[in-house]
mmCIF file of C-alpha atoms and ligand atoms in Angstrom:
data_model
loop_
_atom_site.group_PDB
_atom_site.id
_atom_site.type_symbol
_atom_site.label_atom_id
_atom_site.label_comp_id
_atom_site.label_asym_id
_atom_site.label_seq_id
_atom_site.Cartn_x
_atom_site.Cartn_y
_atom_site.Cartn_z
ATOM 1 C CA MET A 152 45.988 33.982 98.790
ATOM 2 C CA VAL A 153 43.530 36.000 96.665
ATOM 3 C CA THR A 154 45.291 37.724 93.754
ATOM 4 C CA SER A 155 43.811 40.641 91.806
ATOM 5 C CA ALA A 156 43.896 38.476 88.635
ATOM 6 C CA PHE A 157 41.900 35.742 90.409
ATOM 7 C CA LEU A 158 39.390 38.324 91.659
ATOM 8 C CA LYS A 159 38.976 39.771 88.157
ATOM 9 C CA GLU A 160 38.494 36.320 86.625
ATOM 10 C CA SER A 161 35.731 35.611 89.147
ATOM 11 C CA ILE A 162 33.474 38.234 87.503
ATOM 12 C CA ARG A 163 31.324 36.684 84.772
ATOM 13 C CA ASN A 164 30.943 38.730 81.591
ATOM 14 C CA VAL A 165 27.487 38.351 80.014
ATOM 15 C CA PRO A 166 27.348 39.846 76.496
ATOM 16 C CA ASP A 167 24.233 41.683 75.339
ATOM 17 C CA PHE A 168 22.533 41.773 78.760
ATOM 18 C CA PRO A 169 20.141 43.439 79.529
ATOM 19 C CA ARG A 170 20.233 44.737 75.949
ATOM 20 C CA PRO A 171 22.380 44.392 72.823
ATOM 21 C CA GLY A 172 25.831 45.975 73.110
ATOM 22 C CA ILE A 173 26.111 45.886 76.934
ATOM 23 C CA GLN A 174 28.866 43.703 78.438
ATOM 24 C CA PHE A 175 27.240 42.936 81.780
ATOM 25 C CA LYS A 176 29.670 42.334 84.661
ATOM 26 C CA ASP A 177 27.990 39.709 86.853
ATOM 27 C CA ILE A 178 29.238 39.760 90.473
ATOM 28 C CA THR A 179 27.229 36.672 91.552
ATOM 29 C CA THR A 180 30.132 34.457 90.440
ATOM 30 C CA LEU A 181 32.393 36.320 92.910
ATOM 31 C CA LEU A 182 29.847 36.462 95.745
ATOM 32 C CA LYS A 183 29.194 32.699 95.761
ATOM 33 C CA GLN A 184 32.876 31.970 96.547
ATOM 34 C CA PRO A 185 33.275 32.335 100.330
ATOM 35 C CA GLU A 186 36.927 33.345 100.335
ATOM 36 C CA LEU A 187 36.399 35.959 97.590
ATOM 37 C CA PHE A 188 33.326 37.566 99.148
ATOM 38 C CA ARG A 189 35.153 37.725 102.461
ATOM 39 C CA HIS A 190 38.240 39.147 100.744
ATOM 40 C CA VAL A 191 36.429 42.066 99.059
ATOM 41 C CA VAL A 192 34.551 42.883 102.281
ATOM 42 C CA GLU A 193 37.662 42.743 104.467
ATOM 43 C CA THR A 194 39.763 44.746 101.969
ATOM 44 C CA ALA A 195 37.153 47.512 102.029
ATOM 45 C CA VAL A 196 36.834 47.316 105.834
ATOM 46 C CA ALA A 197 40.617 47.763 106.128
ATOM 47 C CA TYR A 198 40.477 50.763 103.767
ATOM 48 C CA TYR A 199 37.591 52.498 105.599
ATOM 49 C CA SER A 200 38.504 51.669 109.213
ATOM 50 C CA GLY A 201 39.624 54.708 111.173
ATOM 51 C CA LYS A 202 37.931 57.176 108.813
ATOM 52 C CA GLY A 203 35.127 57.928 111.262
ATOM 53 C CA ILE A 204 32.342 56.611 109.042
ATOM 54 C CA THR A 205 29.003 56.743 110.854
ATOM 55 C CA ARG A 206 26.548 55.528 108.164
ATOM 56 C CA THR A 207 26.698 53.136 105.197
ATOM 57 C CA VAL A 208 24.310 53.997 102.361
ATOM 58 C CA ALA A 209 23.845 51.462 99.544
ATOM 59 C CA ILE A 210 22.054 51.565 96.201
ATOM 60 C CA GLU A 211 19.280 49.100 95.218
ATOM 61 C CA SER A 212 19.613 46.295 94.580
ATOM 62 C CA ARG A 213 23.031 44.751 93.994
ATOM 63 C CA GLY A 214 24.589 47.396 96.252
ATOM 64 C CA PHE A 215 22.632 45.987 99.195
ATOM 65 C CA ILE A 216 24.618 42.726 99.294
ATOM 66 C CA MET A 217 28.090 44.003 100.129
ATOM 67 C CA GLY A 218 26.651 47.238 101.568
ATOM 68 C CA GLY A 219 24.962 45.244 104.327
ATOM 69 C CA ALA A 220 28.153 43.336 105.082
ATOM 70 C CA LEU A 221 30.178 46.582 105.227
ATOM 71 C CA ALA A 222 27.632 48.278 107.476
ATOM 72 C CA ALA A 223 27.712 45.396 109.950
ATOM 73 C CA ARG A 224 31.526 45.071 109.923
ATOM 74 C CA LEU A 225 32.087 48.844 110.231
ATOM 75 C CA GLY A 226 29.352 49.202 112.866
ATOM 76 C CA THR A 227 27.632 52.030 110.994
ATOM 77 C CA GLY A 228 24.038 50.871 110.461
ATOM 78 C CA PHE A 229 22.597 50.578 106.951
ATOM 79 C CA ILE A 230 20.586 53.031 104.843
ATOM 80 C CA PRO A 231 18.936 51.977 101.559
ATOM 81 C CA VAL A 232 18.713 54.169 98.462
ATOM 82 C CA ARG A 233 15.806 52.679 96.498
ATOM 83 C CA LYS A 234 13.925 52.898 93.238
ATOM 84 C CA PRO A 235 10.767 55.109 93.261
ATOM 85 C CA GLY A 236 7.809 54.041 95.370
ATOM 86 C CA LYS A 237 9.623 51.400 97.449
ATOM 87 C CA LEU A 238 10.405 53.337 100.649
ATOM 88 C CA PRO A 239 7.338 53.615 102.915
ATOM 89 C CA ALA A 240 7.922 56.929 104.755
ATOM 90 C CA ALA A 241 8.593 60.477 103.477
ATOM 91 C CA VAL A 242 11.428 60.572 100.912
ATOM 92 C CA TYR A 243 13.769 62.850 99.004
ATOM 93 C CA SER A 244 13.885 61.942 95.314
ATOM 94 C CA LYS A 245 16.434 62.559 92.540
ATOM 95 C CA THR A 246 15.800 61.983 88.832
ATOM 96 C CA TYR A 247 18.812 61.471 86.566
ATOM 97 C CA ALA A 248 19.489 60.806 82.886
ATOM 98 C CA LEU A 249 20.222 57.327 81.561
ATOM 99 C CA GLU A 250 21.564 56.423 78.132
ATOM 100 C CA TYR A 251 17.924 56.073 77.097
ATOM 101 C CA GLY A 252 15.372 57.963 79.197
ATOM 102 C CA GLU A 253 15.668 58.653 82.910
ATOM 103 C CA ASP A 254 15.477 56.999 86.326
ATOM 104 C CA SER A 255 15.016 58.107 89.926
ATOM 105 C CA VAL A 256 16.390 57.158 93.332
ATOM 106 C CA GLU A 257 14.947 57.890 96.762
ATOM 107 C CA ILE A 258 16.091 58.067 100.408
ATOM 108 C CA HIS A 259 14.094 58.484 103.614
ATOM 109 C CA GLN A 260 14.023 62.077 104.832
ATOM 110 C CA ASP A 261 15.161 60.998 108.311
ATOM 111 C CA ALA A 262 17.996 58.753 107.057
ATOM 112 C CA LEU A 263 21.015 60.965 107.847
ATOM 113 C CA SER A 264 22.100 63.997 109.868
ATOM 114 C CA PRO A 265 24.700 66.773 109.315
ATOM 115 C CA ASP A 266 27.095 65.041 111.746
ATOM 116 C CA ASP A 267 27.369 61.945 109.574
ATOM 117 C CA ILE A 268 30.404 60.750 107.636
ATOM 118 C CA VAL A 269 28.940 58.528 104.923
ATOM 119 C CA LEU A 270 30.165 55.487 103.031
ATOM 120 C CA LEU A 271 28.158 55.140 99.800
ATOM 121 C CA HIS A 272 28.360 51.677 98.216
ATOM 122 C CA ASP A 273 27.241 50.196 94.900
ATOM 123 C CA ASP A 274 28.354 47.050 93.097
ATOM 124 C CA LEU A 275 29.696 48.748 89.977
ATOM 125 C CA LEU A 276 30.769 52.175 88.662
ATOM 126 C CA ALA A 277 29.908 52.648 84.977
ATOM 127 C CA THR A 278 29.144 56.222 83.829
ATOM 128 C CA GLY A 279 28.747 57.446 87.411
ATOM 129 C CA GLY A 280 25.216 58.777 86.930
ATOM 130 C CA THR A 281 23.654 56.528 89.559
ATOM 131 C CA ALA A 282 26.330 57.284 92.164
ATOM 132 C CA LEU A 283 26.034 61.034 91.494
ATOM 133 C CA ALA A 284 22.258 60.880 91.966
ATOM 134 C CA ALA A 285 22.749 59.073 95.300
ATOM 135 C CA ILE A 286 25.380 61.667 96.304
ATOM 136 C CA ASN A 287 22.871 64.395 95.456
ATOM 137 C CA LEU A 288 20.394 62.807 97.903
ATOM 138 C CA ILE A 289 23.027 62.367 100.637
ATOM 139 C CA SER A 290 24.211 65.974 100.169
ATOM 140 C CA ARG A 291 20.738 67.261 101.079
ATOM 141 C CA PHE A 292 21.516 66.326 104.693
ATOM 142 C CA GLY A 293 24.686 68.473 104.756
ATOM 143 C CA VAL A 294 26.834 65.524 105.911
ATOM 144 C CA ARG A 295 30.511 66.059 106.796
ATOM 145 C CA LYS A 296 32.081 63.779 104.162
ATOM 146 C CA ILE A 297 31.127 61.139 101.574
ATOM 147 C CA TYR A 298 33.303 58.147 100.638
ATOM 148 C CA VAL A 299 32.270 56.129 97.567
ATOM 149 C CA ASN A 300 32.981 52.388 97.272
ATOM 150 C CA PHE A 301 32.491 49.909 94.396
ATOM 151 C CA ILE A 302 33.459 46.298 93.841
ATOM 152 C CA VAL A 303 33.921 46.816 90.081
ATOM 153 C CA GLU A 304 34.849 49.920 88.047
ATOM 154 C CA LEU A 305 34.578 50.168 84.246
ATOM 155 C CA ASP A 306 37.579 52.470 83.758
ATOM 156 C CA PHE A 307 36.892 53.137 80.064
ATOM 157 C CA LEU A 308 33.566 54.855 80.883
ATOM 158 C CA LYS A 309 35.414 57.424 83.049
ATOM 159 C CA GLY A 310 32.690 57.589 85.713
ATOM 160 C CA ARG A 311 35.444 58.319 88.245
ATOM 161 C CA GLU A 312 35.982 61.733 86.620
ATOM 162 C CA LYS A 313 32.475 62.748 87.734
ATOM 163 C CA LEU A 314 33.275 61.902 91.368
ATOM 164 C CA VAL A 315 36.966 62.727 91.937
ATOM 165 C CA PRO A 316 38.369 64.899 93.491
ATOM 166 C CA ALA A 317 35.208 65.966 95.333
ATOM 167 C CA TYR A 318 34.744 62.434 96.704
ATOM 168 C CA ASP A 319 37.132 59.671 97.738
ATOM 169 C CA VAL A 320 36.518 56.710 95.359
ATOM 170 C CA PHE A 321 37.747 53.141 96.015
ATOM 171 C CA SER A 322 37.184 50.163 93.649
ATOM 172 C CA GLN A 323 38.819 46.747 93.867
ATOM 173 C CA ILE A 324 38.364 45.310 90.349
ATOM 174 C CA HIS A 325 38.985 47.306 87.168
ATOM 175 C CA PHE A 326 37.974 46.579 83.555
HETATM 176 P P1 LIG B 65 26.121 54.158 85.990
HETATM 177 O O1 LIG B 65 25.047 55.017 86.532
HETATM 178 O O2 LIG B 65 26.274 54.264 84.506
HETATM 179 O O3 LIG B 65 27.434 54.308 86.723
HETATM 180 O O4 LIG B 65 25.650 52.667 86.197
HETATM 181 C C1 LIG B 65 25.800 52.061 87.408
HETATM 182 C C2 LIG B 65 24.654 51.139 87.768
HETATM 183 O O5 LIG B 65 24.220 50.356 86.645
HETATM 184 C C3 LIG B 65 25.105 50.182 88.832
HETATM 185 O O6 LIG B 65 24.081 50.059 89.797
HETATM 186 C C4 LIG B 65 25.361 48.886 88.092
HETATM 187 O O7 LIG B 65 24.870 47.815 88.822
HETATM 188 C C5 LIG B 65 24.642 49.005 86.769
HETATM 189 N N1 LIG B 65 25.491 48.737 85.584
HETATM 190 C C6 LIG B 65 25.816 49.611 84.602
HETATM 191 N N2 LIG B 65 26.580 49.051 83.652
HETATM 192 C C7 LIG B 65 26.777 47.780 84.049
HETATM 193 C C8 LIG B 65 27.521 46.669 83.501
HETATM 194 N N3 LIG B 65 28.201 46.754 82.349
HETATM 195 N N4 LIG B 65 27.511 45.500 84.193
HETATM 196 C C9 LIG B 65 26.825 45.400 85.365
HETATM 197 N N5 LIG B 65 26.111 46.391 85.919
HETATM 198 C C10 LIG B 65 26.076 47.571 85.280
#
């Protein structure tokens, strides 16, 4: 039986990575445990089943791990959102502000259609800037609905407030 306390304890905290002051939440210590990886995938599959999701979009690079598993289990296919210059065909691009400087994300221009109901996945919700940039890309296709899924949410950064109520947000582990 996987308890929420056990799940939370499986996340390794790495202080001062990648720079001083950041408490990095490392999901690799969860992913390497077969019963825990299966548990987070199957909990999300149960939550999203029956919602008519047609495409799973995931954010480079840690989002690809569980995003791929969700796409296969939900039968939706998989669409990558990547850092600039990585996708080979024509892309839409969105630049967004970071704490220091800015970053961009890209999606193929033929990735989605207006009929789609999209599940967007990333490993972790911090300030919400990355998820919002990905939502901006997905919204260009005029899709019917966007669900947003994370393994971990840093509640104290209030990223959820940028996404709710416009989007349905589901996270399994909260710090
Ligand atoms: P944000 O745009 O602030 O919501 O940041 C989310 C992205 O940055 C995700 O792709 C995370 O993988 C990564 N990230 C931000 N803060 C952390 C953290 N404390 N631990 C692990 N990953 C983080």
